XYZ file of C-alpha atoms in Angstrom:
332
model
C 111.780 127.879 1.493
C 109.561 127.581 4.545
C 105.828 128.021 5.083
C 104.516 129.282 8.428
C 100.875 129.143 9.458
C 99.903 132.133 11.560
C 97.064 132.067 14.021
C 94.108 134.120 12.811
C 94.353 136.215 15.996
C 97.892 137.249 15.053
C 96.834 138.263 11.564
C 93.888 140.161 13.022
C 96.165 141.931 15.513
C 98.560 143.169 12.843
C 96.015 143.482 10.046
C 96.276 147.268 9.849
C 100.023 147.019 9.339
C 100.225 143.515 7.858
C 101.675 144.396 4.448
C 103.944 147.044 5.960
C 105.320 144.523 8.474
C 105.958 141.910 5.791
C 107.744 144.425 3.566
C 109.904 145.550 6.486
C 110.841 141.930 7.188
C 111.781 141.472 3.511
C 114.079 144.510 3.567
C 115.767 143.692 6.853
C 116.254 139.956 6.333
C 116.702 139.925 2.523
C 113.964 137.341 2.022
C 110.817 137.100 -0.075
C 107.461 136.686 1.613
C 104.258 135.476 0.037
C 101.089 135.619 2.121
C 97.908 133.705 1.363
C 95.244 133.588 4.023
C 96.944 132.704 7.289
C 99.965 131.127 5.616
C 103.221 132.967 4.930
C 105.893 131.423 2.713
C 109.466 132.561 3.332
C 112.109 132.121 0.634
C 115.660 133.473 0.225
C 115.914 136.812 -1.539
C 119.540 136.481 -2.598
C 122.738 137.756 -0.980
C 123.192 134.543 0.981
C 119.883 134.993 2.812
C 119.215 131.243 3.142
C 120.301 131.331 6.767
C 117.806 134.116 7.512
C 114.764 132.107 6.450
C 114.854 130.288 9.780
C 115.250 133.638 11.596
C 112.116 134.990 9.919
C 110.203 131.826 10.732
C 111.222 132.215 14.369
C 110.252 135.901 14.332
C 106.758 135.135 13.056
C 106.390 132.331 15.571
C 107.398 134.611 18.437
C 104.925 137.260 17.262
C 102.235 134.610 17.502
C 103.417 133.831 21.046
C 103.217 137.485 22.026
C 99.658 137.706 20.798
C 98.746 134.631 22.833
C 100.302 136.339 25.867
C 97.954 139.287 25.393
C 100.544 141.723 24.042
C 99.013 144.282 21.640
C 100.927 144.341 18.371
C 100.711 147.896 17.112
C 102.770 149.476 14.381
C 105.674 150.514 16.621
C 105.643 147.133 18.383
C 106.034 145.363 15.050
C 108.883 147.661 14.025
C 110.614 147.063 17.342
C 110.254 143.287 17.021
C 111.586 143.212 13.456
C 114.551 145.505 14.168
C 115.406 143.612 17.338
C 115.488 140.215 15.630
C 117.317 141.707 12.651
C 120.187 142.961 14.804
C 120.070 140.178 17.402
C 118.611 136.907 16.027
C 119.016 135.203 19.409
C 117.002 137.871 21.244
C 113.799 136.640 22.878
C 110.831 138.879 22.107
C 109.013 137.756 25.251
C 111.886 139.106 27.378
C 111.363 142.543 25.822
C 107.589 142.740 25.368
C 106.462 140.880 28.491
C 109.190 140.562 31.124
C 110.887 143.956 30.690
C 107.800 145.959 29.660
C 107.197 149.061 31.788
C 103.522 149.704 32.476
C 102.155 152.949 33.889
C 98.637 153.856 35.015
C 98.090 155.696 31.749
C 97.953 154.273 28.256
C 101.725 154.539 27.872
C 103.679 151.278 27.954
C 107.400 151.206 27.239
C 109.171 148.276 25.605
C 112.986 148.088 25.412
C 114.149 148.226 21.805
C 117.641 146.766 22.319
C 119.305 144.226 24.589
C 121.152 146.959 26.496
C 117.874 148.784 27.090
C 116.416 145.563 28.503
C 119.447 145.077 30.743
C 119.073 148.693 31.888
C 115.427 148.159 32.870
C 116.315 144.954 34.692
C 119.148 146.767 36.475
C 116.787 149.518 37.687
C 114.359 146.918 39.020
C 117.009 144.888 40.811
C 119.380 147.577 42.120
C 119.084 150.754 44.176
C 121.704 152.654 42.181
C 122.228 152.400 38.415
C 124.522 154.273 36.051
C 123.410 154.499 32.410
C 126.341 155.595 30.259
C 126.266 156.038 26.496
C 125.615 158.339 23.532
C 122.593 160.515 22.916
C 119.410 158.846 21.722
C 119.871 155.533 23.534
C 116.897 156.035 25.864
C 118.860 156.421 29.110
C 116.785 159.252 30.572
C 113.502 158.264 28.936
C 113.569 154.743 30.376
C 114.587 156.028 33.802
C 111.634 158.438 33.855
C 109.319 155.638 32.701
C 110.534 153.403 35.536
C 110.135 156.227 38.052
C 106.540 156.909 36.960
C 105.693 153.186 37.032
C 107.025 152.792 40.594
C 105.151 155.936 41.669
C 101.922 154.523 40.198
C 102.540 151.252 42.053
C 103.089 153.080 45.340
C 106.628 151.755 45.654
C 108.046 155.282 45.811
C 106.385 158.450 47.041
C 108.374 161.044 45.157
C 110.290 161.550 41.917
C 113.287 163.867 41.856
C 114.641 164.844 38.422
C 117.911 166.771 38.516
C 120.500 168.132 36.103
C 123.735 170.021 36.635
C 123.328 173.535 35.201
C 126.615 173.566 33.322
C 127.272 176.160 30.652
C 127.944 174.527 27.253
C 129.188 177.506 25.273
C 126.741 180.030 26.697
C 126.736 182.011 29.934
C 123.865 181.722 32.395
C 124.447 185.201 33.777
C 123.664 186.785 30.427
C 120.383 184.931 29.963
C 117.226 186.964 30.702
C 114.951 186.387 33.686
C 115.344 185.190 37.251
C 117.228 182.048 38.354
C 114.309 179.752 37.480
C 114.127 181.197 33.970
C 117.883 180.854 33.522
C 118.050 177.157 34.442
C 114.743 176.069 32.906
C 116.263 175.372 29.441
C 118.653 172.904 31.065
C 115.749 171.020 32.637
C 113.460 171.005 29.580
C 114.494 167.490 28.381
C 113.349 166.123 31.730
C 109.980 167.826 31.374
C 109.655 166.418 27.851
C 110.180 162.845 29.061
C 107.809 163.394 31.983
C 104.999 164.761 29.812
C 105.368 161.794 27.470
C 104.640 159.464 30.385
C 101.919 161.407 32.158
C 98.923 163.448 31.182
C 100.153 167.079 31.297
C 97.473 168.082 33.803
C 98.403 165.229 36.135
C 102.084 166.023 35.757
C 101.481 169.670 36.632
C 99.378 168.666 39.642
C 102.058 166.275 40.921
C 104.699 168.972 40.554
C 102.536 171.511 42.385
C 102.116 168.988 45.221
C 105.868 168.344 45.345
C 105.410 164.683 44.434
C 107.519 165.314 41.339
C 110.360 167.790 41.558
C 112.487 168.996 38.651
C 115.465 171.015 39.836
C 119.123 171.850 39.240
C 121.489 169.437 40.970
C 122.739 172.125 43.353
C 119.258 172.337 44.912
C 119.646 168.814 46.339
C 122.477 169.702 48.700
C 121.771 168.991 52.378
C 118.747 166.753 51.731
C 118.188 163.067 52.435
C 115.380 161.566 50.354
C 113.481 158.499 51.581
C 111.083 156.527 49.344
C 112.105 158.540 46.293
C 113.213 157.792 42.759
C 116.108 160.138 41.980
C 117.362 160.726 38.438
C 120.491 162.708 37.651
C 120.538 163.496 33.937
C 123.613 164.752 32.041
C 125.658 163.374 34.936
C 128.894 163.675 32.946
C 128.714 167.403 33.730
C 128.539 166.878 37.485
C 131.820 167.479 39.261
C 133.324 164.863 41.542
C 131.985 166.752 44.572
C 128.503 167.113 43.084
C 128.300 163.424 42.204
C 129.297 162.413 45.727
C 126.644 164.786 47.057
C 123.979 163.264 44.795
C 124.863 159.659 45.643
C 124.759 160.361 49.374
C 121.206 161.788 49.133
C 119.825 158.241 48.759
C 117.553 157.450 51.693
C 115.654 154.372 52.839
C 113.368 152.879 50.185
C 114.901 155.041 47.466
C 116.394 154.347 44.060
C 118.813 156.510 42.090
C 119.797 156.575 38.426
C 122.610 158.672 36.965
C 122.722 159.001 33.179
C 125.212 160.644 30.865
C 127.423 160.624 27.804
C 131.117 160.706 28.729
C 132.012 161.942 25.231
C 130.124 165.211 25.832
C 131.693 166.615 28.985
C 131.306 170.405 29.244
C 133.238 170.862 32.483
C 136.393 173.007 32.563
C 139.507 171.022 31.643
C 140.790 170.975 35.223
C 137.564 169.453 36.558
C 137.021 165.674 36.807
C 133.687 164.324 35.573
C 131.820 162.906 38.530
C 130.164 160.302 36.304
C 133.470 158.953 34.980
C 134.939 158.834 38.462
C 131.898 157.330 40.197
C 131.370 154.593 37.609
C 134.904 153.429 38.362
C 134.882 153.952 42.138
C 131.546 152.350 43.102
C 130.998 149.810 40.303
C 132.043 146.867 42.493
C 129.634 147.655 45.327
C 126.680 145.302 45.759
C 123.382 146.961 44.811
C 125.025 149.152 42.163
C 124.995 148.427 38.430
C 126.688 150.174 35.506
C 125.021 149.705 32.096
C 126.886 150.922 29.021
C 125.147 151.791 25.746
C 126.673 152.151 22.283
C 125.696 153.421 18.830
C 123.649 150.249 18.163
C 121.285 151.317 20.967
C 120.376 154.643 19.351
C 116.611 154.651 18.844
C 116.142 158.156 17.441
C 116.133 159.126 13.774
C 118.552 156.869 11.815
C 120.675 159.938 11.071
C 121.547 160.220 14.782
C 123.280 156.857 14.723
C 125.249 157.800 11.615
C 126.232 161.168 13.118
C 127.501 159.462 16.283
C 129.591 157.044 14.224
C 131.004 159.924 12.146
C 132.144 161.780 15.251
C 133.606 158.580 16.699
C 135.681 158.175 13.539
C 136.826 161.792 13.776
C 137.857 161.327 17.408
C 139.731 158.127 16.576
C 141.576 159.925 13.770
C 142.561 162.730 16.138
C 143.826 160.268 18.755
C 145.743 158.367 16.080
C 147.274 161.608 14.831
C 148.346 162.602 18.343
C 149.932 159.177 18.876
C 151.831 159.443 15.583
C 153.078 162.923 16.492
C 154.415 161.669 19.832
C 156.555 158.843 18.391
C 160.331 159.417 18.048
C 160.183 158.751 14.302
C 157.860 161.702 13.793
C 160.197 164.155 15.459
């Protein structure tokens, strides 16, 4: 059992979600919490939770430190802090909420929810070319757009280029109604969604009308060299080897580029090599380039998404195992 005294400012900051936060801590760490005034008593809740009492004490202490640093502790911030310390007891909350925090000119501030997300943000700050590779829902594109908007607000880049390869995943573009713009717009919609979450829609529309922000199919970038720009290639696993080389060689002076994708969801024809898979291997050793890999533990969408990803991973492993068994001499 351990009793922690919380600063009144901390309690005031989380007052609206105080009970909810304490109950979440109890569920995640399997402890019992008793709050009286500004004192919280932590005791084991069974299932060998004695070792987690110290983790909870550290969590509460770090929350107090964040408040002293001027970090607002809203509902989502508290959830992020609890989940982070639950999965990674050695994680430092200050690294996530202060050092790695992405601030934009609007009210939106983005905090990495996992260690790999923090490493990804650090990589984008420190390198001119970053590859973010991993399953859906890990924040690859969202964090890249947030970083692009933040650097635009700071005047460190003058343009944002958001691109996607318009690859057919089961449907045929030629049979879709409308002109070329209407045909490719559905492929670009996820980029618009991330952009509108970072910027006021009116400002976003104005910046796109001015050409400061451009959302376009990857093919539209051919023949251009982009200085002082933040370039994002989303769904990069569906870029061919030639397209990826084209994208990477568009980087001009003062520019940054991020390529994101999930190598388990390649929609290219079987005879085509994924440019993302190839590039991550070819250029990973070059100074100024960083490859960050995400996994199912980094999924920050609905909890079902993580379970779905794991289910498909098991299915794929079973298929591979079955193919290996079929190829052995004993099976023939």
